[in-house]
Amino acid sequence: MTEHSQHSSYREKLIEHLLVGELLKFSWKTKDFSLEISKPEVDNSGYDLIAEANGVIRHIQLKATFIGSATATQKVHISLSKKPSGCVVLVYFNNETLDLGPYYFFGAAPGQPLPSLENLKIATHTKGDATGFKSERPNIRILNKGSFTKLQTINELYNQLFGSA
């Protein structure tokens, strides 16, 4: 067992902070200075961050995986589609250095709602009950990696989220 699996919640929070730092750094370097980041007090609507810049508010569900991972799907909460400009950002990172990128984006143009998630496959629980049956999670959908747009740099991600700075 590696530190990545033993301390996955620690790593998840670290990647979130690194991403927020990179977005803020890009906002600073472009002399935009408008990016604001908020966190929900309760996590029941499928998003991890609220970010606002250039008049665009994004509710972002953040996903992270290491470069070389075979992960082909992500689980997304359907409530995210009820938020203005909801989106999913999948961050790849280097297992050794924790450098970020590339980034994968699922959503619409800045100011536009998330494409519907209703027709996607319904996720099931990862663990079965006493009989091994894995019940459905009616508010969670499975999104294929092919549905995401690949972005190489934080600049591209920032522009995808908020338009040109």
Short mmCIF file of N, CA, C and O in Angstrom, two decimals, residues 9 11 76 86 108 121 150:
data_model
loop_
_atom_site.label_atom_id
_atom_site.label_comp_id
_atom_site.label_asym_id
_atom_site.label_seq_id
_atom_site.Cartn_x
_atom_site.Cartn_y
_atom_site.Cartn_z
N SER A 9 -7.22 11.14 1.50
CA SER A 9 -7.94 12.38 1.79
C SER A 9 -6.96 13.54 1.97
O SER A 9 -7.24 14.67 1.56
N ARG A 11 -4.04 13.75 0.39
CA ARG A 11 -3.61 14.05 -0.98
C ARG A 11 -4.67 14.83 -1.73
O ARG A 11 -4.38 15.79 -2.44
N VAL A 76 -20.31 11.72 -10.85
CA VAL A 76 -20.74 13.12 -10.79
C VAL A 76 -22.13 13.20 -10.18
O VAL A 76 -23.02 12.43 -10.53
N GLY A 86 -22.12 25.06 -13.58
CA GLY A 86 -21.51 23.91 -12.91
C GLY A 86 -20.55 23.22 -13.86
O GLY A 86 -20.73 23.25 -15.08
N ALA A 108 -19.86 23.56 -19.78
CA ALA A 108 -20.21 24.40 -20.92
C ALA A 108 -19.37 25.67 -20.88
O ALA A 108 -18.53 25.86 -20.00
N LYS A 121 -25.36 6.77 -17.15
CA LYS A 121 -25.53 5.57 -16.33
C LYS A 121 -25.53 5.93 -14.84
O LYS A 121 -24.72 6.72 -14.38
N LYS A 150 -9.58 17.98 -22.91
CA LYS A 150 -8.23 17.98 -22.34
C LYS A 150 -7.60 19.36 -22.51
O LYS A 150 -7.62 19.93 -23.60
#
